Amino acid sequence: MVRGDRAGLRARRVTDVPVLHDRPPLPGRCLSPERRRVAGMEDVRVVLIGGTSHAGKSTVARLVADRLGFDCRSTDGLARHPGRPWRTAGWEVPGHVAEHYASLTVDELITSVLDHYAGLWPRIETLIATHAAGDGPGAGLVLEGSALWPATVAGLRHPRTAAVWLTADDAVLRARMHDASGYDTATEDERRLVDAFLARSVRFQDLLRETLATFGLNALEVGPSRPVPAAADAVLDAVLAPHAPNRPPAGSP
């Protein structure tokens, strides 16, 4: 059995990182530096958005970053694990990626990706620390990616960082992956690769939910009942809430 805190992913202390809780959405709008100051945002310089593949992290993160005037980056840009095993315009699935998903069990796929995230964490933490220490306009960062494992994020010592995880119903993940991969017109071999990727993503989310529950961390459920603008508003609402649980006091270093 694969444990969520394996491969060096065990947390050190959960109270160091403010957690964004599920709250009613705000009207969509850009936030000026003055609005951020009045709301207490001057003490939050990094917003982390985690979740499994196709939960909507990238889309929500871009919108949140745009509204806050922050930079937006993905942990995938630091070092990429074998990615999505289906063809896209101008890109064919590399042989090693197809072999990865065709030859490994779901547990082995989980072990592989968690090992990758454990090795990537020092680079992620350096990026977070650099932006958390920044001052002035444009110094903030919205960082998204599945590599933001909650047990590891909980051990951060940067009080100017806030974190939220997006989750989605398994049926939503399946529909999104089938649509993105052209599953209906794919060959039998291509479908097997998509099925393996989907199975890994669902298992990853199951472990994610268990880990969030273990550490008392909340997630935002996304899907038809909470489209992207509403999800972005819910993240902003949690960031701006002056009395959000585990949020650092204004002026924290």
PDB file of C-alpha atoms in Angstrom, residues 8 32 40 45 66 69 79 93 100 107 126 132 142 172 185 194 203 220 222 242-243:
ATOM      1  CA  GLY A   8      10.347  12.087   2.503  1.00  0.00           C
ATOM      2  CA  SER A  32      -5.385  46.932  -6.857  1.00  0.00           C
ATOM      3  CA  GLY A  40      -4.452  42.594   4.621  1.00  0.00           C
ATOM      4  CA  ARG A  45       3.054  36.890  -1.089  1.00  0.00           C
ATOM      5  CA  ASP A  66      -4.264  37.966 -12.861  1.00  0.00           C
ATOM      6  CA  GLY A  69      -1.243  41.048 -10.036  1.00  0.00           C
ATOM      7  CA  ALA A  79      11.105  19.256 -13.878  1.00  0.00           C
ATOM      8  CA  VAL A  93       3.608  10.411 -27.130  1.00  0.00           C
ATOM      9  CA  HIS A 100       5.750   4.028 -18.330  1.00  0.00           C
ATOM     10  CA  ASP A 107       0.593   1.543  -7.113  1.00  0.00           C
ATOM     11  CA  THR A 126      13.500  27.695  -2.813  1.00  0.00           C
ATOM     12  CA  ALA A 132       7.685  35.012   0.123  1.00  0.00           C
ATOM     13  CA  VAL A 142       0.721  31.938  -7.566  1.00  0.00           C
ATOM     14  CA  VAL A 172     -15.500  15.048 -13.726  1.00  0.00           C
ATOM     15  CA  THR A 185     -11.804   8.042 -31.450  1.00  0.00           C
ATOM     16  CA  VAL A 194      -5.415   7.035 -20.958  1.00  0.00           C
ATOM     17  CA  ARG A 203      -5.745   7.134  -6.809  1.00  0.00           C
ATOM     18  CA  LEU A 220     -12.184  23.475  -2.783  1.00  0.00           C
ATOM     19  CA  VAL A 222     -14.536  22.150  -8.451  1.00  0.00           C
ATOM     20  CA  PRO A 242      -8.642  38.597   7.738  1.00  0.00           C
ATOM     21  CA  HIS A 243      -9.591  35.912  10.267  1.00  0.00           C
TER      22      HIS A 243
END
